[in-house]
Amino acid sequence: MSKGHKKLEKNIILMSVFIVIAVSLGGLAEILPLIFGNQVNVPAEGVKPYPPLQLAGRDVYVKEGCYNCHSQMIRPFRSETERYGKFSIAGESVYDRPFQWGSKRTGPDLARVGGRYSDDWHVIHLINPRDVVPESNMPGYPWLMENRVDPDLVRHKLSVLQTLGDPYTDEEIAAAAQAVDGKTEMDALVAYLQGLGLTRSGR
């Protein structure tokens, strides 16, 4: 070991500076290609902004903390693709704010759950999961049947997302309130789940 290396290891301040430099360079090498590359800001083929009811359902999904137990990220490993379907790509999540990727799986990954079960199955499962999966430790969400979606809030959200660059038309924004009028949070959440992953699932 050289004298310079020994000196570096013994000098805490100098060692800290070199660690910060090394981590910063490594971080830039990882982050810059994602910032300037199209794979994270250009939607994958077939991916469109959420329709009003699905957008409301996504907000219910986040509000109820579903992401704490369910990821929406299938990694490119055979063990995952055989169970869940095609691996996830960044272009699928362009319109997600915040994105729902992650690795926490108390429950199964939901990236490709759209179309796997009927609407009725989802409703029963969300009210009392053990009615369809006896060993489930997921809590029930019966209040979603009573809570109503706020049409004005949904219209406002579409308007804000338009200013952020999502390609909603003025006509779509004007019709958003009517699209969710009278709908429950259960209706919205089921619509969101039924739309997950359809562009790459083959269904």
PDB file of C-alpha atoms in Angstrom:
ATOM      1  CA  MET A   1       0.000   0.000   0.000  1.00  0.00           C
ATOM      2  CA  SER A   2       1.423   3.380  -1.005  1.00  0.00           C
ATOM      3  CA  LYS A   3       2.104   6.172   1.472  1.00  0.00           C
ATOM      4  CA  GLY A   4      -0.441   8.369  -0.309  1.00  0.00           C
ATOM      5  CA  HIS A   5      -3.144   5.742   0.114  1.00  0.00           C
ATOM      6  CA  LYS A   6      -2.373   5.327   3.819  1.00  0.00           C
ATOM      7  CA  LYS A   7      -2.496   9.077   4.254  1.00  0.00           C
ATOM      8  CA  LEU A   8      -5.863   9.235   2.508  1.00  0.00           C
ATOM      9  CA  GLU A   9      -7.365   6.512   4.703  1.00  0.00           C
ATOM     10  CA  LYS A  10      -6.180   8.197   7.905  1.00  0.00           C
ATOM     11  CA  ASN A  11      -7.467  11.671   6.961  1.00  0.00           C
ATOM     12  CA  ILE A  12     -11.211  11.597   7.581  1.00  0.00           C
ATOM     13  CA  ILE A  13     -11.935  14.926   5.880  1.00  0.00           C
ATOM     14  CA  LEU A  14      -9.920  14.071   2.763  1.00  0.00           C
ATOM     15  CA  MET A  15     -11.445  10.598   2.608  1.00  0.00           C
ATOM     16  CA  SER A  16     -14.939  12.102   2.921  1.00  0.00           C
ATOM     17  CA  VAL A  17     -14.246  14.503   0.043  1.00  0.00           C
ATOM     18  CA  PHE A  18     -13.102  11.655  -2.215  1.00  0.00           C
ATOM     19  CA  ILE A  19     -16.140   9.561  -1.260  1.00  0.00           C
ATOM     20  CA  VAL A  20     -18.487  12.435  -2.145  1.00  0.00           C
ATOM     21  CA  ILE A  21     -16.708  12.911  -5.480  1.00  0.00           C
ATOM     22  CA  ALA A  22     -16.858   9.189  -6.302  1.00  0.00           C
ATOM     23  CA  VAL A  23     -20.554   8.889  -5.372  1.00  0.00           C
ATOM     24  CA  SER A  24     -21.409  12.060  -7.317  1.00  0.00           C
ATOM     25  CA  LEU A  25     -19.676  10.845 -10.462  1.00  0.00           C
ATOM     26  CA  GLY A  26     -21.347   7.460 -10.175  1.00  0.00           C
ATOM     27  CA  GLY A  27     -24.727   9.092  -9.635  1.00  0.00           C
ATOM     28  CA  LEU A  28     -24.293  11.347 -12.666  1.00  0.00           C
ATOM     29  CA  ALA A  29     -23.322   8.356 -14.800  1.00  0.00           C
ATOM     30  CA  GLU A  30     -26.569   6.639 -13.763  1.00  0.00           C
ATOM     31  CA  ILE A  31     -28.940   9.618 -13.776  1.00  0.00           C
ATOM     32  CA  LEU A  32     -27.917  11.778 -16.754  1.00  0.00           C
ATOM     33  CA  PRO A  33     -28.712   9.164 -19.425  1.00  0.00           C
ATOM     34  CA  LEU A  34     -32.205   8.812 -17.930  1.00  0.00           C
ATOM     35  CA  ILE A  35     -32.781  12.581 -17.910  1.00  0.00           C
ATOM     36  CA  PHE A  36     -31.731  13.092 -21.516  1.00  0.00           C
ATOM     37  CA  GLY A  37     -32.879   9.757 -22.916  1.00  0.00           C
ATOM     38  CA  ASN A  38     -36.335   9.204 -24.363  1.00  0.00           C
ATOM     39  CA  GLN A  39     -37.037   5.964 -22.512  1.00  0.00           C
ATOM     40  CA  VAL A  40     -38.287   7.773 -19.398  1.00  0.00           C
ATOM     41  CA  ASN A  41     -40.210  10.661 -20.938  1.00  0.00           C
ATOM     42  CA  VAL A  42     -41.673   9.163 -24.114  1.00  0.00           C
ATOM     43  CA  PRO A  43     -44.694   6.897 -23.647  1.00  0.00           C
ATOM     44  CA  ALA A  44     -44.385   3.298 -24.747  1.00  0.00           C
ATOM     45  CA  GLU A  45     -46.480   2.230 -27.712  1.00  0.00           C
ATOM     46  CA  GLY A  46     -50.156   2.280 -26.800  1.00  0.00           C
ATOM     47  CA  VAL A  47     -49.691   4.108 -23.485  1.00  0.00           C
ATOM     48  CA  LYS A  48     -52.082   7.031 -23.090  1.00  0.00           C
ATOM     49  CA  PRO A  49     -53.005   9.356 -20.214  1.00  0.00           C
ATOM     50  CA  TYR A  50     -55.500   7.884 -17.764  1.00  0.00           C
ATOM     51  CA  PRO A  51     -59.193   8.399 -18.581  1.00  0.00           C
ATOM     52  CA  PRO A  52     -61.011  10.350 -15.830  1.00  0.00           C
ATOM     53  CA  LEU A  53     -62.362   7.325 -13.914  1.00  0.00           C
ATOM     54  CA  GLN A  54     -59.024   5.492 -13.980  1.00  0.00           C
ATOM     55  CA  LEU A  55     -57.225   8.661 -12.886  1.00  0.00           C
ATOM     56  CA  ALA A  56     -59.595   8.933  -9.926  1.00  0.00           C
ATOM     57  CA  GLY A  57     -58.975   5.251  -9.185  1.00  0.00           C
ATOM     58  CA  ARG A  58     -55.245   5.748  -9.244  1.00  0.00           C
ATOM     59  CA  ASP A  59     -55.618   8.463  -6.626  1.00  0.00           C
ATOM     60  CA  VAL A  60     -57.681   6.069  -4.489  1.00  0.00           C
ATOM     61  CA  TYR A  61     -54.925   3.451  -4.902  1.00  0.00           C
ATOM     62  CA  VAL A  62     -52.326   5.922  -3.640  1.00  0.00           C
ATOM     63  CA  LYS A  63     -54.576   7.345  -0.894  1.00  0.00           C
ATOM     64  CA  GLU A  64     -55.325   3.915   0.547  1.00  0.00           C
ATOM     65  CA  GLY A  65     -51.630   2.982   0.529  1.00  0.00           C
ATOM     66  CA  CYS A  66     -51.916   0.013  -1.846  1.00  0.00           C
ATOM     67  CA  TYR A  67     -48.325   0.682  -2.945  1.00  0.00           C
ATOM     68  CA  ASN A  68     -47.126  -0.325   0.528  1.00  0.00           C
ATOM     69  CA  CYS A  69     -47.819  -3.982  -0.277  1.00  0.00           C
ATOM     70  CA  HIS A  70     -48.036  -4.145  -4.077  1.00  0.00           C
ATOM     71  CA  SER A  71     -45.342  -3.169  -6.542  1.00  0.00           C
ATOM     72  CA  GLN A  72     -45.953  -2.342 -10.188  1.00  0.00           C
ATOM     73  CA  MET A  73     -42.534  -3.306 -11.482  1.00  0.00           C
ATOM     74  CA  ILE A  74     -41.798  -6.661 -13.086  1.00  0.00           C
ATOM     75  CA  ARG A  75     -38.055  -7.134 -13.251  1.00  0.00           C
ATOM     76  CA  PRO A  76     -36.410  -8.808 -16.285  1.00  0.00           C
ATOM     77  CA  PHE A  77     -35.891 -12.136 -14.533  1.00  0.00           C
ATOM     78  CA  ARG A  78     -37.412 -15.399 -15.693  1.00  0.00           C
ATOM     79  CA  SER A  79     -38.915 -16.066 -12.268  1.00  0.00           C
ATOM     80  CA  GLU A  80     -40.845 -12.785 -12.506  1.00  0.00           C
ATOM     81  CA  THR A  81     -41.813 -12.752 -16.170  1.00  0.00           C
ATOM     82  CA  GLU A  82     -43.188 -16.292 -15.979  1.00  0.00           C
ATOM     83  CA  ARG A  83     -45.373 -15.353 -13.022  1.00  0.00           C
ATOM     84  CA  TYR A  84     -46.413 -11.806 -13.842  1.00  0.00           C
ATOM     85  CA  GLY A  85     -45.847 -11.256 -17.571  1.00  0.00           C
ATOM     86  CA  LYS A  86     -43.587  -9.033 -19.654  1.00  0.00           C
ATOM     87  CA  PHE A  87     -41.045  -7.021 -17.688  1.00  0.00           C
ATOM     88  CA  SER A  88     -41.811  -3.368 -16.995  1.00  0.00           C
ATOM     89  CA  ILE A  89     -40.341  -0.547 -19.042  1.00  0.00           C
ATOM     90  CA  ALA A  90     -40.078   3.129 -18.121  1.00  0.00           C
ATOM     91  CA  GLY A  91     -42.310   4.245 -20.987  1.00  0.00           C
ATOM     92  CA  GLU A  92     -45.296   2.572 -19.329  1.00  0.00           C
ATOM     93  CA  SER A  93     -45.100   4.968 -16.369  1.00  0.00           C
ATOM     94  CA  VAL A  94     -44.694   8.272 -18.208  1.00  0.00           C
ATOM     95  CA  TYR A  95     -48.095   9.495 -16.993  1.00  0.00           C
ATOM     96  CA  ASP A  96     -47.677   8.251 -13.413  1.00  0.00           C
ATOM     97  CA  ARG A  97     -47.054  10.926 -10.804  1.00  0.00           C
ATOM     98  CA  PRO A  98     -45.691   9.457  -8.614  1.00  0.00           C
ATOM     99  CA  PHE A  99     -44.761   6.211 -10.365  1.00  0.00           C
ATOM    100  CA  GLN A 100     -45.722   2.988  -8.599  1.00  0.00           C
ATOM    101  CA  TRP A 101     -42.557   0.988  -9.170  1.00  0.00           C
ATOM    102  CA  GLY A 102     -40.874  -0.647  -6.196  1.00  0.00           C
ATOM    103  CA  SER A 103     -39.901  -3.989  -4.774  1.00  0.00           C
ATOM    104  CA  LYS A 104     -42.148  -4.297  -1.709  1.00  0.00           C
ATOM    105  CA  ARG A 105     -44.423  -7.287  -2.235  1.00  0.00           C
ATOM    106  CA  THR A 106     -46.486  -8.343   0.710  1.00  0.00           C
ATOM    107  CA  GLY A 107     -49.043  -8.993  -2.020  1.00  0.00           C
ATOM    108  CA  PRO A 108     -48.431  -9.830  -5.695  1.00  0.00           C
ATOM    109  CA  ASP A 109     -47.166  -7.379  -8.276  1.00  0.00           C
ATOM    110  CA  LEU A 110     -50.046  -5.605 -10.042  1.00  0.00           C
ATOM    111  CA  ALA A 111     -48.293  -4.296 -13.163  1.00  0.00           C
ATOM    112  CA  ARG A 112     -50.221  -6.714 -15.419  1.00  0.00           C
ATOM    113  CA  VAL A 113     -53.362  -7.348 -13.343  1.00  0.00           C
ATOM    114  CA  GLY A 114     -55.654  -5.636 -15.863  1.00  0.00           C
ATOM    115  CA  GLY A 115     -58.155  -8.068 -17.349  1.00  0.00           C
ATOM    116  CA  ARG A 116     -57.080 -11.056 -15.249  1.00  0.00           C
ATOM    117  CA  TYR A 117     -60.194 -10.960 -13.072  1.00  0.00           C
ATOM    118  CA  SER A 118     -63.733  -9.712 -13.520  1.00  0.00           C
ATOM    119  CA  ASP A 119     -64.994  -6.433 -12.066  1.00  0.00           C
ATOM    120  CA  ASP A 120     -67.136  -8.422  -9.624  1.00  0.00           C
ATOM    121  CA  TRP A 121     -64.085 -10.370  -8.426  1.00  0.00           C
ATOM    122  CA  HIS A 122     -62.243  -7.126  -7.687  1.00  0.00           C
ATOM    123  CA  VAL A 123     -65.225  -5.693  -5.794  1.00  0.00           C
ATOM    124  CA  ILE A 124     -65.552  -8.805  -3.619  1.00  0.00           C
ATOM    125  CA  HIS A 125     -61.795  -8.904  -3.086  1.00  0.00           C
ATOM    126  CA  LEU A 126     -61.609  -5.247  -2.067  1.00  0.00           C
ATOM    127  CA  ILE A 127     -64.547  -5.515   0.336  1.00  0.00           C
ATOM    128  CA  ASN A 128     -63.233  -8.664   2.037  1.00  0.00           C
ATOM    129  CA  PRO A 129     -60.161 -10.301   0.447  1.00  0.00           C
ATOM    130  CA  ARG A 130     -60.652 -13.587   2.321  1.00  0.00           C
ATOM    131  CA  ASP A 131     -63.873 -14.240   0.412  1.00  0.00           C
ATOM    132  CA  VAL A 132     -61.776 -15.029  -2.662  1.00  0.00           C
ATOM    133  CA  VAL A 133     -58.292 -15.651  -1.204  1.00  0.00           C
ATOM    134  CA  PRO A 134     -58.756 -17.376   2.182  1.00  0.00           C
ATOM    135  CA  GLU A 135     -55.091 -17.023   3.208  1.00  0.00           C
ATOM    136  CA  SER A 136     -54.928 -13.289   2.384  1.00  0.00           C
ATOM    137  CA  ASN A 137     -53.766 -10.849   5.073  1.00  0.00           C
ATOM    138  CA  MET A 138     -54.914  -7.833   3.057  1.00  0.00           C
ATOM    139  CA  PRO A 139     -57.386  -5.535   4.852  1.00  0.00           C
ATOM    140  CA  GLY A 140     -60.818  -4.896   3.401  1.00  0.00           C
ATOM    141  CA  TYR A 141     -61.921  -1.543   1.998  1.00  0.00           C
ATOM    142  CA  PRO A 142     -65.743  -1.628   2.231  1.00  0.00           C
ATOM    143  CA  TRP A 143     -66.024   2.150   2.596  1.00  0.00           C
ATOM    144  CA  LEU A 144     -65.020   2.543  -1.050  1.00  0.00           C
ATOM    145  CA  MET A 145     -68.574   1.456  -1.919  1.00  0.00           C
ATOM    146  CA  GLU A 146     -69.916   4.533  -0.116  1.00  0.00           C
ATOM    147  CA  ASN A 147     -67.356   7.207  -0.970  1.00  0.00           C
ATOM    148  CA  ARG A 148     -68.153   9.174  -4.108  1.00  0.00           C
ATOM    149  CA  VAL A 149     -65.680  10.509  -6.646  1.00  0.00           C
ATOM    150  CA  ASP A 150     -65.606  14.319  -6.755  1.00  0.00           C
ATOM    151  CA  PRO A 151     -66.293  15.282 -10.405  1.00  0.00           C
ATOM    152  CA  ASP A 152     -64.966  18.842 -10.053  1.00  0.00           C
ATOM    153  CA  LEU A 153     -61.742  17.609  -8.481  1.00  0.00           C
ATOM    154  CA  VAL A 154     -61.171  15.133 -11.313  1.00  0.00           C
ATOM    155  CA  ARG A 155     -61.748  17.839 -13.934  1.00  0.00           C
ATOM    156  CA  HIS A 156     -59.294  20.104 -12.116  1.00  0.00           C
ATOM    157  CA  LYS A 157     -56.686  17.313 -11.986  1.00  0.00           C
ATOM    158  CA  LEU A 158     -56.917  16.773 -15.734  1.00  0.00           C
ATOM    159  CA  SER A 159     -56.452  20.491 -16.264  1.00  0.00           C
ATOM    160  CA  VAL A 160     -53.351  20.540 -14.051  1.00  0.00           C
ATOM    161  CA  LEU A 161     -51.920  17.473 -15.784  1.00  0.00           C
ATOM    162  CA  GLN A 162     -52.471  19.185 -19.132  1.00  0.00           C
ATOM    163  CA  THR A 163     -50.299  22.085 -17.973  1.00  0.00           C
ATOM    164  CA  LEU A 164     -47.613  19.532 -16.980  1.00  0.00           C
ATOM    165  CA  GLY A 165     -47.571  18.180 -20.509  1.00  0.00           C
ATOM    166  CA  ASP A 166     -50.063  15.311 -20.493  1.00  0.00           C
ATOM    167  CA  PRO A 167     -51.907  15.394 -23.841  1.00  0.00           C
ATOM    168  CA  TYR A 168     -55.435  15.884 -22.549  1.00  0.00           C
ATOM    169  CA  THR A 169     -57.605  17.923 -24.904  1.00  0.00           C
ATOM    170  CA  ASP A 170     -59.870  20.734 -23.735  1.00  0.00           C
ATOM    171  CA  GLU A 171     -62.828  18.583 -24.754  1.00  0.00           C
ATOM    172  CA  GLU A 172     -61.637  15.701 -22.572  1.00  0.00           C
ATOM    173  CA  ILE A 173     -61.217  18.047 -19.623  1.00  0.00           C
ATOM    174  CA  ALA A 174     -64.686  19.517 -20.137  1.00  0.00           C
ATOM    175  CA  ALA A 175     -66.219  16.024 -20.233  1.00  0.00           C
ATOM    176  CA  ALA A 176     -64.262  14.671 -17.243  1.00  0.00           C
ATOM    177  CA  ALA A 177     -66.788  15.630 -14.571  1.00  0.00           C
ATOM    178  CA  GLN A 178     -69.627  13.917 -16.408  1.00  0.00           C
ATOM    179  CA  ALA A 179     -67.503  10.778 -16.911  1.00  0.00           C
ATOM    180  CA  VAL A 180     -67.184  10.239 -13.157  1.00  0.00           C
ATOM    181  CA  ASP A 181     -70.488  11.686 -11.980  1.00  0.00           C
ATOM    182  CA  GLY A 182     -72.220   9.305  -9.571  1.00  0.00           C
ATOM    183  CA  LYS A 183     -69.260   6.902  -9.495  1.00  0.00           C
ATOM    184  CA  THR A 184     -67.920   5.491  -6.225  1.00  0.00           C
ATOM    185  CA  GLU A 185     -64.303   5.156  -5.249  1.00  0.00           C
ATOM    186  CA  MET A 186     -64.805   1.401  -5.677  1.00  0.00           C
ATOM    187  CA  ASP A 187     -65.843   1.952  -9.305  1.00  0.00           C
ATOM    188  CA  ALA A 188     -62.781   4.130  -9.838  1.00  0.00           C
ATOM    189  CA  LEU A 189     -60.299   1.756  -8.197  1.00  0.00           C
ATOM    190  CA  VAL A 190     -61.621  -1.247 -10.128  1.00  0.00           C
ATOM    191  CA  ALA A 191     -61.372   0.730 -13.383  1.00  0.00           C
ATOM    192  CA  TYR A 192     -57.769   1.620 -12.544  1.00  0.00           C
ATOM    193  CA  LEU A 193     -56.826  -1.979 -11.723  1.00  0.00           C
ATOM    194  CA  GLN A 194     -58.511  -3.269 -14.876  1.00  0.00           C
ATOM    195  CA  GLY A 195     -56.386  -0.926 -16.985  1.00  0.00           C
ATOM    196  CA  LEU A 196     -53.013  -1.862 -15.521  1.00  0.00           C
ATOM    197  CA  GLY A 197     -50.530  -3.307 -17.985  1.00  0.00           C
ATOM    198  CA  LEU A 198     -52.891  -3.940 -20.877  1.00  0.00           C
ATOM    199  CA  THR A 199     -50.577  -2.310 -23.423  1.00  0.00           C
ATOM    200  CA  ARG A 200     -47.856  -4.930 -22.865  1.00  0.00           C
ATOM    201  CA  SER A 201     -49.748  -7.859 -21.413  1.00  0.00           C
ATOM    202  CA  GLY A 202     -51.060  -9.136 -24.725  1.00  0.00           C
ATOM    203  CA  ARG A 203     -54.689  -8.923 -23.582  1.00  0.00           C
TER     204      ARG A 203
END
